[in-house]
mmCIF file of C-alpha atoms and ligand atoms in Angstrom:
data_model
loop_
_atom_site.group_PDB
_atom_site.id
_atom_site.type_symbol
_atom_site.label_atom_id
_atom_site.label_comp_id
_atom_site.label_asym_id
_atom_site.label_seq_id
_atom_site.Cartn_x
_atom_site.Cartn_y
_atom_site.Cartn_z
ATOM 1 C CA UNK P 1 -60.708 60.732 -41.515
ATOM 2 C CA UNK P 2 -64.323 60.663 -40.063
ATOM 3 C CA UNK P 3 -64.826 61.926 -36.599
ATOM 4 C CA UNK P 4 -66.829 58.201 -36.060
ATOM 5 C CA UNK P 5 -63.490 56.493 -37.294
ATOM 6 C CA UNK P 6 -61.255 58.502 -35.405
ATOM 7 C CA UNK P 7 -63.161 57.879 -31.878
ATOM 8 C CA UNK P 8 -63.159 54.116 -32.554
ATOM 9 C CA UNK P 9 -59.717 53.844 -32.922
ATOM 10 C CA UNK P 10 -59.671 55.893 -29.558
ATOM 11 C CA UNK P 11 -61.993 53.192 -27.619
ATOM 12 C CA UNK P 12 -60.038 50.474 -29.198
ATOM 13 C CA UNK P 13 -56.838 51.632 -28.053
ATOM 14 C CA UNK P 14 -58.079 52.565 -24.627
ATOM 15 C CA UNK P 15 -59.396 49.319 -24.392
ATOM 16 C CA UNK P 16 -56.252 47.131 -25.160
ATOM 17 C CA UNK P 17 -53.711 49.760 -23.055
ATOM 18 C CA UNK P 18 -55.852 49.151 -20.109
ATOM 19 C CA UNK P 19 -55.598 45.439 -20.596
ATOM 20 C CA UNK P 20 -51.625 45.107 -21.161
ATOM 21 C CA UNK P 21 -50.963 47.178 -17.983
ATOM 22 C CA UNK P 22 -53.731 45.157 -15.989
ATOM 23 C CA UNK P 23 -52.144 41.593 -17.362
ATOM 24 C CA UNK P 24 -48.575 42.968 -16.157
ATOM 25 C CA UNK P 25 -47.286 40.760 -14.157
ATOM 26 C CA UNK P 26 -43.927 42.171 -13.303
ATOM 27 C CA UNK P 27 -42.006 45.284 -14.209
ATOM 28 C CA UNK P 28 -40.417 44.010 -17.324
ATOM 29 C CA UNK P 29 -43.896 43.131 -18.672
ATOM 30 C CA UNK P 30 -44.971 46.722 -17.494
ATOM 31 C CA UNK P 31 -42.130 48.340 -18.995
ATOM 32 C CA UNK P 32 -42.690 46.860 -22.445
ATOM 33 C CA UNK P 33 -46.320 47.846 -22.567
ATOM 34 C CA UNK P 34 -45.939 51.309 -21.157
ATOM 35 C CA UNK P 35 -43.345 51.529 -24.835
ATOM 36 C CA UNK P 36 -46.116 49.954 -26.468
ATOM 37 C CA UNK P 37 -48.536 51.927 -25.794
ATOM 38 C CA UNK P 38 -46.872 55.705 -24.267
ATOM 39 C CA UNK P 39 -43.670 55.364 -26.245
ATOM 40 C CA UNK P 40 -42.471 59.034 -27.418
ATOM 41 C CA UNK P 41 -41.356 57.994 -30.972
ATOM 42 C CA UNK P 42 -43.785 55.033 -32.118
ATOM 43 C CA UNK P 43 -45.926 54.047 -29.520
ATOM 44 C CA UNK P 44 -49.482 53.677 -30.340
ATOM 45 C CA UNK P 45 -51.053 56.704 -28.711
ATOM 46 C CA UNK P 46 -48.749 58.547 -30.880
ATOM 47 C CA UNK P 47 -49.478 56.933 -33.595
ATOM 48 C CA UNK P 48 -53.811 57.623 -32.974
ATOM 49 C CA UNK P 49 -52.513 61.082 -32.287
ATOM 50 C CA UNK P 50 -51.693 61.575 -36.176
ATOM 51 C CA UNK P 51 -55.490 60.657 -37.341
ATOM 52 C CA UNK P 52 -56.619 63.705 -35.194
ATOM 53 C CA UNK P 53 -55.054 66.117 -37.845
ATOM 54 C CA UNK P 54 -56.953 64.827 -40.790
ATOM 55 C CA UNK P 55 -60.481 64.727 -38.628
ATOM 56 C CA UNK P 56 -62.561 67.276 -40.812
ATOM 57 C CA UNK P 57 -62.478 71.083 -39.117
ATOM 58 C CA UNK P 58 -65.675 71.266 -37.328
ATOM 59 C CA UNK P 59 -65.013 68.040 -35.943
ATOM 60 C CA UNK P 60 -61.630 69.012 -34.570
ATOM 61 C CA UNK P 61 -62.408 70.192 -31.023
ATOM 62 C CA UNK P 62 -64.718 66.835 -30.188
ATOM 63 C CA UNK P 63 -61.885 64.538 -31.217
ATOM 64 C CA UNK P 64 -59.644 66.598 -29.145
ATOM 65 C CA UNK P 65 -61.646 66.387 -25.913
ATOM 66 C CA UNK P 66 -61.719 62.404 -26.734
ATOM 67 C CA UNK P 67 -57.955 62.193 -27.420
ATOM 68 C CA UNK P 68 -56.992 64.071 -24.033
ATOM 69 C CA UNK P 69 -59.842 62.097 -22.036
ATOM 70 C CA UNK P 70 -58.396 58.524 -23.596
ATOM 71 C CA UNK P 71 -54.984 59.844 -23.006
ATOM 72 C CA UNK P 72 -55.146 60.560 -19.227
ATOM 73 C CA UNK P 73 -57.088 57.139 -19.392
ATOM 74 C CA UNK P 74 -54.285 55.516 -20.651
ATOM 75 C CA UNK P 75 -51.655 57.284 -18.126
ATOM 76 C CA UNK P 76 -53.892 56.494 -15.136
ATOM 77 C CA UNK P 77 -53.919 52.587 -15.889
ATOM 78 C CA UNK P 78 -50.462 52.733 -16.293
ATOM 79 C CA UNK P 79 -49.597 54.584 -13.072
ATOM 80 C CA UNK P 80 -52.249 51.972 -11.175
ATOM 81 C CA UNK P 81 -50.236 49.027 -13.004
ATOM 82 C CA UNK P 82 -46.519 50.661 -11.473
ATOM 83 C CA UNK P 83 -48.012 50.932 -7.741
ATOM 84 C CA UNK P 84 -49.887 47.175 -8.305
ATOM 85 C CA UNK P 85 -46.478 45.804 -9.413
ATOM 86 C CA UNK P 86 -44.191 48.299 -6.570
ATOM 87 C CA UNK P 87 -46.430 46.022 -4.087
ATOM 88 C CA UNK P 88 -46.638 42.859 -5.414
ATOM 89 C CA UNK P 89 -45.569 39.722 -3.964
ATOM 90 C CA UNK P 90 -46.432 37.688 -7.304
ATOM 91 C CA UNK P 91 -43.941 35.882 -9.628
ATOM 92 C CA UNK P 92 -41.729 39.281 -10.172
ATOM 93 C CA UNK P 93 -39.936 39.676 -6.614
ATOM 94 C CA UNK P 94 -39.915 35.172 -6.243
ATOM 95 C CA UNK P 95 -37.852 35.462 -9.127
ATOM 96 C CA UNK P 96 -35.306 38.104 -7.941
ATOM 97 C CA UNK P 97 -34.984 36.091 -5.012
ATOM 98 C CA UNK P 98 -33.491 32.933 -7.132
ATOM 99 C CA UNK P 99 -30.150 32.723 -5.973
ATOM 100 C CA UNK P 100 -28.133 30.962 -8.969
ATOM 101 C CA UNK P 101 -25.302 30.202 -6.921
ATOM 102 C CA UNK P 102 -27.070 27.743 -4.241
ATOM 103 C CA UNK P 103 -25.882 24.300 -5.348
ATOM 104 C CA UNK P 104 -28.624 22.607 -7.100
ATOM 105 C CA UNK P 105 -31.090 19.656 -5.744
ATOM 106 C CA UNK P 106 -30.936 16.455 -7.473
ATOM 107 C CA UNK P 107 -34.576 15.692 -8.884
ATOM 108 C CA UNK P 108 -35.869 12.161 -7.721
ATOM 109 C CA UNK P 109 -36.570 10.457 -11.114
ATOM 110 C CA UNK P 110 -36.063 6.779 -9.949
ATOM 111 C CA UNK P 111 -33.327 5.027 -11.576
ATOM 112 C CA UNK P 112 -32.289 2.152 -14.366
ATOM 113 C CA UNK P 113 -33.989 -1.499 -13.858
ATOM 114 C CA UNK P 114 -31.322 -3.878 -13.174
ATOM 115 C CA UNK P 115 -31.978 -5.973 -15.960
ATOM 116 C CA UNK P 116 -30.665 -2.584 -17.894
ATOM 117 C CA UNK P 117 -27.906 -1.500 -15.871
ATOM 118 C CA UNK P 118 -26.139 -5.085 -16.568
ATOM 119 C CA UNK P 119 -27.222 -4.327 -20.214
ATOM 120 C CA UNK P 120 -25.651 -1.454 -20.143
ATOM 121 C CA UNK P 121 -22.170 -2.714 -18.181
ATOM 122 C CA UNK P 122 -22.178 -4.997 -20.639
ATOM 123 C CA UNK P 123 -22.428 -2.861 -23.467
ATOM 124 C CA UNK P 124 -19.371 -0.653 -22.298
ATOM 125 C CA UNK P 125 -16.767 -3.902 -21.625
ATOM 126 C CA UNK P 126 -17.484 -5.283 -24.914
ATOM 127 C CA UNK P 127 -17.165 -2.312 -26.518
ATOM 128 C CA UNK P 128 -13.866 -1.106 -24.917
ATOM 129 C CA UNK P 129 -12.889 -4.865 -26.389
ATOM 130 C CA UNK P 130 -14.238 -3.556 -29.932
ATOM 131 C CA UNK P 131 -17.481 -5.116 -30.306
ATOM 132 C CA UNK P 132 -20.397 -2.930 -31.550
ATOM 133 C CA UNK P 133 -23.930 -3.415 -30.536
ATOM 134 C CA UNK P 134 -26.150 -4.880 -33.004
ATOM 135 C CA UNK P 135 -29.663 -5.092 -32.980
ATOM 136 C CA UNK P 136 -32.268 -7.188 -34.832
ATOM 137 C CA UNK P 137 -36.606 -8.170 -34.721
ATOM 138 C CA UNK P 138 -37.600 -10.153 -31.454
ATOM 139 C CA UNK P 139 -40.580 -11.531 -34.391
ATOM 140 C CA UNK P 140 -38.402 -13.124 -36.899
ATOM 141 C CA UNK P 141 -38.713 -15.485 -39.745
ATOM 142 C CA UNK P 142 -37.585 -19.413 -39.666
ATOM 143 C CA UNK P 143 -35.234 -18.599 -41.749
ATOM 144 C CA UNK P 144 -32.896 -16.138 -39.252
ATOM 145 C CA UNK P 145 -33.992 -18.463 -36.258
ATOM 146 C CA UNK P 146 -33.678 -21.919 -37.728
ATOM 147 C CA UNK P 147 -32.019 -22.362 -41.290
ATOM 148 C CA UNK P 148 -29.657 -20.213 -41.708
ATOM 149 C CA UNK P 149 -28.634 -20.930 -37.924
ATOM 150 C CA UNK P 150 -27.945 -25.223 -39.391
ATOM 151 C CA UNK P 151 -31.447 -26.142 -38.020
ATOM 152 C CA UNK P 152 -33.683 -27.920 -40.713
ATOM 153 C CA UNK P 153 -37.661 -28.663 -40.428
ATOM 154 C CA UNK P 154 -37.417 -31.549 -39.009
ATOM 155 C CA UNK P 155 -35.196 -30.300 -36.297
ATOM 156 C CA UNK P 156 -37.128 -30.841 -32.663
ATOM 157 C CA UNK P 157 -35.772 -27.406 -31.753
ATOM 158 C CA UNK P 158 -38.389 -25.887 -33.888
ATOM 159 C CA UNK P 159 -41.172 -27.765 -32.370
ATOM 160 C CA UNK P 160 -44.795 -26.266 -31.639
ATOM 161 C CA UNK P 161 -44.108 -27.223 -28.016
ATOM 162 C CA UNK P 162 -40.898 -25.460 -27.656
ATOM 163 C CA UNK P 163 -41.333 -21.894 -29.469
ATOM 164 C CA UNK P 164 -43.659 -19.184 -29.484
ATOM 165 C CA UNK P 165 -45.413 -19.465 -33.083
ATOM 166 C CA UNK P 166 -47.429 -16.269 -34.447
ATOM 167 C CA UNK P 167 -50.823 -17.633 -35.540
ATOM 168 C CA UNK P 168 -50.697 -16.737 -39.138
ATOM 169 C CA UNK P 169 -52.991 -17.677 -41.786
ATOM 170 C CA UNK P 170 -51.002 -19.731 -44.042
ATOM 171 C CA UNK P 171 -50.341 -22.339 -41.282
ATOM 172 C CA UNK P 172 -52.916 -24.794 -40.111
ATOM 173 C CA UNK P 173 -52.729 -25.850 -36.274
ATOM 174 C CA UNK P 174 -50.707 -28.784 -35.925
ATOM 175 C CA UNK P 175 -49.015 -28.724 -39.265
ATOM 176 C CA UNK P 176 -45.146 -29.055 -39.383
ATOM 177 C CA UNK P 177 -43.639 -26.113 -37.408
ATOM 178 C CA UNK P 178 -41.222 -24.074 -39.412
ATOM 179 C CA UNK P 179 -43.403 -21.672 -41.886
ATOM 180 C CA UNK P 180 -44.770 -18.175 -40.157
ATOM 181 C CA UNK P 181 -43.090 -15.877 -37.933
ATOM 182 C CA UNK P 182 -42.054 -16.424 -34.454
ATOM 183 C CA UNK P 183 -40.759 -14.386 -31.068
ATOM 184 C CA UNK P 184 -37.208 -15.457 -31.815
ATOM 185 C CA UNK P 185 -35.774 -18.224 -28.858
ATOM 186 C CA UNK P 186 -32.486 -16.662 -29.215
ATOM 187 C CA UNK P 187 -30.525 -13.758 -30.234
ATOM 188 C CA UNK P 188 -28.449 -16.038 -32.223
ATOM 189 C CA UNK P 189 -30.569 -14.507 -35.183
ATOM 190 C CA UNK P 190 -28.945 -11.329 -35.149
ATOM 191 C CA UNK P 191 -25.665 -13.445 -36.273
ATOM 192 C CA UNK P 192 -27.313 -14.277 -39.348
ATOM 193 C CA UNK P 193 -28.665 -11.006 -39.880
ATOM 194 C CA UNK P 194 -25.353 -8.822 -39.439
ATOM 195 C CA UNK P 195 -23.564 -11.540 -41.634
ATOM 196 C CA UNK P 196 -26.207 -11.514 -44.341
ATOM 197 C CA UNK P 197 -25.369 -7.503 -44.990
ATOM 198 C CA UNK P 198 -21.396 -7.116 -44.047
ATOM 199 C CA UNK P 199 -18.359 -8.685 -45.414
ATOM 200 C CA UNK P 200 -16.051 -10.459 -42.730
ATOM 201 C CA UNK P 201 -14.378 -8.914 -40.197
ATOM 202 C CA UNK P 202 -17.414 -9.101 -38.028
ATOM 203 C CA UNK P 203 -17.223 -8.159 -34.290
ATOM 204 C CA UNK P 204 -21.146 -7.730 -32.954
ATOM 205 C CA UNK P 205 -22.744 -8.119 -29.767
ATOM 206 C CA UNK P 206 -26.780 -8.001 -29.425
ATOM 207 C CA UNK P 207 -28.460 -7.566 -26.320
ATOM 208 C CA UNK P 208 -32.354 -8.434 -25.879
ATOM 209 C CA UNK P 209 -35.260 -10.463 -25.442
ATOM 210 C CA UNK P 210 -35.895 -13.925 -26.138
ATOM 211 C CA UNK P 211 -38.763 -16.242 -25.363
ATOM 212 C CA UNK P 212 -39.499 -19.805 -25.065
ATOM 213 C CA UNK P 213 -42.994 -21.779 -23.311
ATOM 214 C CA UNK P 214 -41.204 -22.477 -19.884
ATOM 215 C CA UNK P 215 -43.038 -22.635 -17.358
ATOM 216 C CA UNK P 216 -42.306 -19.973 -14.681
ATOM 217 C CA UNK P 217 -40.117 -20.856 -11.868
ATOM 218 C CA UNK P 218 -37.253 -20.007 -10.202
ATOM 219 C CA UNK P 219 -35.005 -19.917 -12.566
ATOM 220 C CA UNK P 220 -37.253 -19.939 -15.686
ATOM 221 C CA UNK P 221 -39.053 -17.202 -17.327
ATOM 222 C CA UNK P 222 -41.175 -17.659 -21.043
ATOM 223 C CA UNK P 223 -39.505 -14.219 -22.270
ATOM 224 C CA UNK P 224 -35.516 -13.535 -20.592
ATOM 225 C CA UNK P 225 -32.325 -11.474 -22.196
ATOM 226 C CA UNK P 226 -29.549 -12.869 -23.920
ATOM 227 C CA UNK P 227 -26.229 -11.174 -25.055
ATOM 228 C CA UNK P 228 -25.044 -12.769 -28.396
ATOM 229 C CA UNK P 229 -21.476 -12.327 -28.912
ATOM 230 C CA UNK P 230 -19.459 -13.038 -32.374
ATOM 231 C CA UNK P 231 -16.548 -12.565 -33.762
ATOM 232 C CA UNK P 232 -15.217 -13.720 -37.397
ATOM 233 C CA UNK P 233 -11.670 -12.869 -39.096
ATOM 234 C CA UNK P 234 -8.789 -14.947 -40.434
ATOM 235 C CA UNK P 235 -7.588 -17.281 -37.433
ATOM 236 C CA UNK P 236 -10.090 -17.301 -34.989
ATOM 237 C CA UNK P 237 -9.422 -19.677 -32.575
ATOM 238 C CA UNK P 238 -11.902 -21.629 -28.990
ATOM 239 C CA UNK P 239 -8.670 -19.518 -27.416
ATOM 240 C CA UNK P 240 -9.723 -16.065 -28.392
ATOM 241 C CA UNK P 241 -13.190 -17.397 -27.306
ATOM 242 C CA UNK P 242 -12.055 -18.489 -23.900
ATOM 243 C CA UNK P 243 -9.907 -15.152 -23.478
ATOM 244 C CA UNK P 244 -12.783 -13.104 -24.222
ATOM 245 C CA UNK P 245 -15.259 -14.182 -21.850
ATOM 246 C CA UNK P 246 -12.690 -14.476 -19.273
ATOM 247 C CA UNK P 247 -11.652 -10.893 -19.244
ATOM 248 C CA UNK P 248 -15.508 -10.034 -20.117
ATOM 249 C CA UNK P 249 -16.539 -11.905 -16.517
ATOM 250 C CA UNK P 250 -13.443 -10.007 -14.849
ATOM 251 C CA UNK P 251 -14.624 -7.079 -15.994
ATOM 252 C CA UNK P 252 -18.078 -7.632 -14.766
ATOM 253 C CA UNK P 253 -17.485 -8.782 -11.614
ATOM 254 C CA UNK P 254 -14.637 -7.019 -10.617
ATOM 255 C CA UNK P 255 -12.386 -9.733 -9.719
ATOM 256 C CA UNK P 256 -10.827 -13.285 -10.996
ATOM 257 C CA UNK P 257 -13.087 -14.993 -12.802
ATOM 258 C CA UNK P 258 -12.008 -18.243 -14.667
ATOM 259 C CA UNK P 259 -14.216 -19.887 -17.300
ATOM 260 C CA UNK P 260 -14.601 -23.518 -18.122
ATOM 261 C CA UNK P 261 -16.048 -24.935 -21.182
ATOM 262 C CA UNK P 262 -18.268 -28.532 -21.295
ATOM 263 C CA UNK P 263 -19.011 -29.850 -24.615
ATOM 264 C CA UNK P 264 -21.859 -29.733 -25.707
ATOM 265 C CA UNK P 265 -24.023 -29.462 -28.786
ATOM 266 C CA UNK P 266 -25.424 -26.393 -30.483
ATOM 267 C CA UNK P 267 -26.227 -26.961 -34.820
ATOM 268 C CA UNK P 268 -24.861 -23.680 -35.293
ATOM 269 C CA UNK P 269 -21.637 -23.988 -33.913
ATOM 270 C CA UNK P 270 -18.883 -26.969 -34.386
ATOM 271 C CA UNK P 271 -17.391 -27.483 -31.649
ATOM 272 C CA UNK P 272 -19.846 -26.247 -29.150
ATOM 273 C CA UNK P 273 -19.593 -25.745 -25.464
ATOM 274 C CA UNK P 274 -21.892 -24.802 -22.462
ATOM 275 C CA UNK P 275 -19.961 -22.047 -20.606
ATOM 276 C CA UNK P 276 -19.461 -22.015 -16.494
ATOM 277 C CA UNK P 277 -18.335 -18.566 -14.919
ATOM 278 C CA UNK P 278 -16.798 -19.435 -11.277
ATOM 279 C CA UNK P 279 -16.479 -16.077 -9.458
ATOM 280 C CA UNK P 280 -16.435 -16.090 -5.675
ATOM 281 C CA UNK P 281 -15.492 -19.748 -5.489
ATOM 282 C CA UNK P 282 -18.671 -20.340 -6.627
ATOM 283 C CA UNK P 283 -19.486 -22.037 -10.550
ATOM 284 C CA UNK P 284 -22.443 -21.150 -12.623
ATOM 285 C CA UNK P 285 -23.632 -22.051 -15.938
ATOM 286 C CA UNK P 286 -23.211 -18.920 -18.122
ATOM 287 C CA UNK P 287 -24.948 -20.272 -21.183
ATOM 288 C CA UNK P 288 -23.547 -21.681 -24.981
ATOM 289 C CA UNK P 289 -20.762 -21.304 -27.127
ATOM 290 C CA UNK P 290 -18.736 -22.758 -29.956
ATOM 291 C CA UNK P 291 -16.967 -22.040 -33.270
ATOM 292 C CA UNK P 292 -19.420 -20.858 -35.999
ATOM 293 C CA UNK P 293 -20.317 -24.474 -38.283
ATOM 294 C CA UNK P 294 -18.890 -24.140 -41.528
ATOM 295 C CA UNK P 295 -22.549 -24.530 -42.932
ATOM 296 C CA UNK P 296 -23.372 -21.115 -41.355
ATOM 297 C CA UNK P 297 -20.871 -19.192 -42.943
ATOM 298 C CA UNK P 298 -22.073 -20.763 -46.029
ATOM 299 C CA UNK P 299 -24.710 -19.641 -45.753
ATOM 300 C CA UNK P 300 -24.611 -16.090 -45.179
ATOM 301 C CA UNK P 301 -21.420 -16.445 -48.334
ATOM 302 C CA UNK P 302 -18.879 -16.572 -46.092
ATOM 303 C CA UNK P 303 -15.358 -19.219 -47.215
ATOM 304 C CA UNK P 304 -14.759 -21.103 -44.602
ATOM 305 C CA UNK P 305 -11.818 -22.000 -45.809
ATOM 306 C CA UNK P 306 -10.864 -17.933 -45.444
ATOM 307 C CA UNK P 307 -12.543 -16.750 -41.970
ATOM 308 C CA UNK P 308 -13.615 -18.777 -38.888
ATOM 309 C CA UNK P 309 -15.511 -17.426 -36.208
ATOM 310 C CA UNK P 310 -16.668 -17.603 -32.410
ATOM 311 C CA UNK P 311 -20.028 -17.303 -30.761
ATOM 312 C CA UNK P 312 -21.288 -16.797 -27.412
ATOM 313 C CA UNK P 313 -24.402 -16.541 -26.018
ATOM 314 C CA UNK P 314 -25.215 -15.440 -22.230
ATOM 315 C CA UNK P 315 -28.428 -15.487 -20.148
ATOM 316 C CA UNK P 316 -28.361 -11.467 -18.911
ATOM 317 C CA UNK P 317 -30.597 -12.027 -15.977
ATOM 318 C CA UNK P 318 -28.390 -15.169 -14.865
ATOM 319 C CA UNK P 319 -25.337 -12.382 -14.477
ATOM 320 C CA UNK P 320 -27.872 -9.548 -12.941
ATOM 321 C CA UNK P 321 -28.375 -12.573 -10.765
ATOM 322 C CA UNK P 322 -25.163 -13.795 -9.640
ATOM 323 C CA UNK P 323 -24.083 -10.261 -9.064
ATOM 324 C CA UNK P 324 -26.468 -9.409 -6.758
ATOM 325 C CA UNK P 325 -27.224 -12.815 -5.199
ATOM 326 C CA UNK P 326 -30.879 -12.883 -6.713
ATOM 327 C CA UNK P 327 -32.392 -15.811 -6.519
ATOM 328 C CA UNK P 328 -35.802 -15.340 -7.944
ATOM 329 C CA UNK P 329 -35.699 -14.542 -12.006
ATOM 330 C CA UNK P 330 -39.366 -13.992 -11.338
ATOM 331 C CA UNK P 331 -38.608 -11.182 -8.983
ATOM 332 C CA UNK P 332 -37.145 -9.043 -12.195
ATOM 333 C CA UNK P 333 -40.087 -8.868 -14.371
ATOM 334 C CA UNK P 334 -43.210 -8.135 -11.036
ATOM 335 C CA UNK P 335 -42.520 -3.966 -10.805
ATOM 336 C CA UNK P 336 -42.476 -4.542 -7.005
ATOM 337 C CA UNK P 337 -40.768 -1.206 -6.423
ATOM 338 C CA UNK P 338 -39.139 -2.484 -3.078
ATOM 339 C CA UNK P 339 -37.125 -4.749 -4.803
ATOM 340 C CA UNK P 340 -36.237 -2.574 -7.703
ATOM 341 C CA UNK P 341 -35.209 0.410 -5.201
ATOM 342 C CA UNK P 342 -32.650 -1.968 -4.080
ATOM 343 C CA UNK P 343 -30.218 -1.408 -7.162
HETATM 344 N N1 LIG I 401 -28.220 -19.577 -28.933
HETATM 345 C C1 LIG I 401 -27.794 -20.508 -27.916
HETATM 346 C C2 LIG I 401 -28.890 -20.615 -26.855
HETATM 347 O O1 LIG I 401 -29.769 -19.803 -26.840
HETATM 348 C C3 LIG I 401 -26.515 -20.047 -27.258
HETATM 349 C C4 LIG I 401 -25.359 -20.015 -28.199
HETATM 350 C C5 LIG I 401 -25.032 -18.824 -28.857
HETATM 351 C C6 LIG I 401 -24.604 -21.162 -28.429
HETATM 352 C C7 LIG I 401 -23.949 -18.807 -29.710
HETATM 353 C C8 LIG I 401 -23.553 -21.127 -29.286
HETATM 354 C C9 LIG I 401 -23.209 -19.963 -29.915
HETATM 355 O O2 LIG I 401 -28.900 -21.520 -26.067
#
């Protein structure tokens, strides 16, 4: 090895020992570079120590003088690293001084919107009752809002005026509604869609947005949550239906809740009822319900003749409301972080 080779290993290594034990930030970190660098078996200094025996003869006493010089170098930086770290008040002795068995502090991460935390008490009493959550497009296809649900084109509940049409290409303005995609106006379409892909028994619920041009008010909002309940099997009766609800609301509200049913008319469903929750002494209109129509069933290739079914739907925000004596829907959807601390 070349006496010019030999010293630049030297300055590299002097260079990159005095570094580690500088960066040190704690004993551990000192400790691993002093074996890097000083270690008796394979530390690197050792290892430059080797070359110095195959530096030509006349050479031999220069790279000697460099070695020892380099070494005490080395030892130097390491001792000034020791007292540095001995003295510190840096990141080494704050970390001895965690104590692991202090109970721990809760971090303040803000909590669930309310909207959510019904969603998700809802979600836990249906399925301790067996239902599993199903989930399905808020843009959907006429055919998953409308047809399949027993409401044909000429149906006014697929006017313009009362859904939320996607412009798309295919459809001039002010042609017949029906064509394109749309934000679904219920989660009745997730019915359709579990139905469409499993074989009966089916026992869903689906939980999410729906939207419809109302105007803002009180009690309206142009995009609001629904829970869509159904259940098909062999003898499904309005009974299981009314049972159902009942021990859903009692579950909810923590207390006796009795449901009554007003007829009422939904295309999907035959009979059909609009569903009041009185809790508190107090009645309120829950949303719609009814025994799937024959036509739907047929429609997914279901028998009628072999399965009937029930089918609920709830407004969410309606129970968020009732529970907590709300009586703004507007109030759920502003971020005004006074109100939402509240829950
Ligand atoms: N989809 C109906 C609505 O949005 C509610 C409903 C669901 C009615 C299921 C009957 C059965 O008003």
């Amino acid at each position: 090895m070349a006496l010019a080779e030999f010293l630049a290993e030297l300055d590299d290594l002097a260079q990159s020992a005095a570094a580690a034990f500088q960066l040190a930030a704690d004993p551990h970190a000192l400790e691993a570079a002093r074996i890097e660098f000083l270690g008796a078996k394979s530390g690197r200094l050792k290892a430059v120590q080797k070359g110095l025996g195959k530096v030509p003869g006349p050479d031999k006493p220069a790279a000697g003088k460099r070695f020892n010089e380099v070494k005490q170098a080395i030892e130097a930086a390491f001792q000034a690293a020791t007292e540095r770290c001995a003295a510190s008040k840096g990141p080494a002795k704050e970390a001895l001084r965690f104590d692991p068995t202090v109970p721990g502090v809760r971090p303040a991460i803000g909590h669930l919107h309310p909207i959510t935390q019904t969603i998700e008490h809802l979600k836990d009493i249906m399925g301790r009752l067996g239902f599993t959550v199903a989930d399905g497009p808020e843009v959907e296809d006429a055919w998953h809002n409308f047809e399949a649900l027993n409401i044909p084109p000429e149906h006014p509940a697929r006017d313009p005026l009362e859904n939320f049409y996607l412009a798309t290409a295919g459809r001039a303005a002010g042609s017949a509604a029906g064509d394109g995609l749309l934000l679904r106006s219920q989660t009745s379409t997730v019915q359709i869609r579990v139905m469409e892909k499993t074989r009966p028994p089916v026992r869903i619920i689906s939980l999410g947005r729906v939207y419809r041009p109302d105007k803002p008010d009180k009690t309206h909002s142009p995009m609001f949550h629904q829970i869509e309940g159904l259940l098909v099997d062999r003898r499904v009766t309005m009974a299981d239906l009314k049972s159902v609800l009942r021990l859903l609301g009692m579950s909810y509200f923590h207390g006796d809740v009795h449901i009554r049913f007003r007829p009422s008319f939904f295309p999907f469903t035959e009979p059909s009822v609009e569903i009041d929750m009185q809790w508190q002494g107090r009645w309120i209109e829950m949303g719609g319900a009814g025994m799937v129509d024959p036509n739907v069933l047929r429609a997914v290739g279901y028998d009628p003749e072999e399965v009937t079914g029930f089918a609920f739907g709830l407004g969410i925000e309606r129970i968020c409301m009732r529970q907590h004596g709300i009586d703004d829907i507007r109030e759920f959807y502003e971020n005004n972080v006074r109100f939402l601390h509240q829950f």
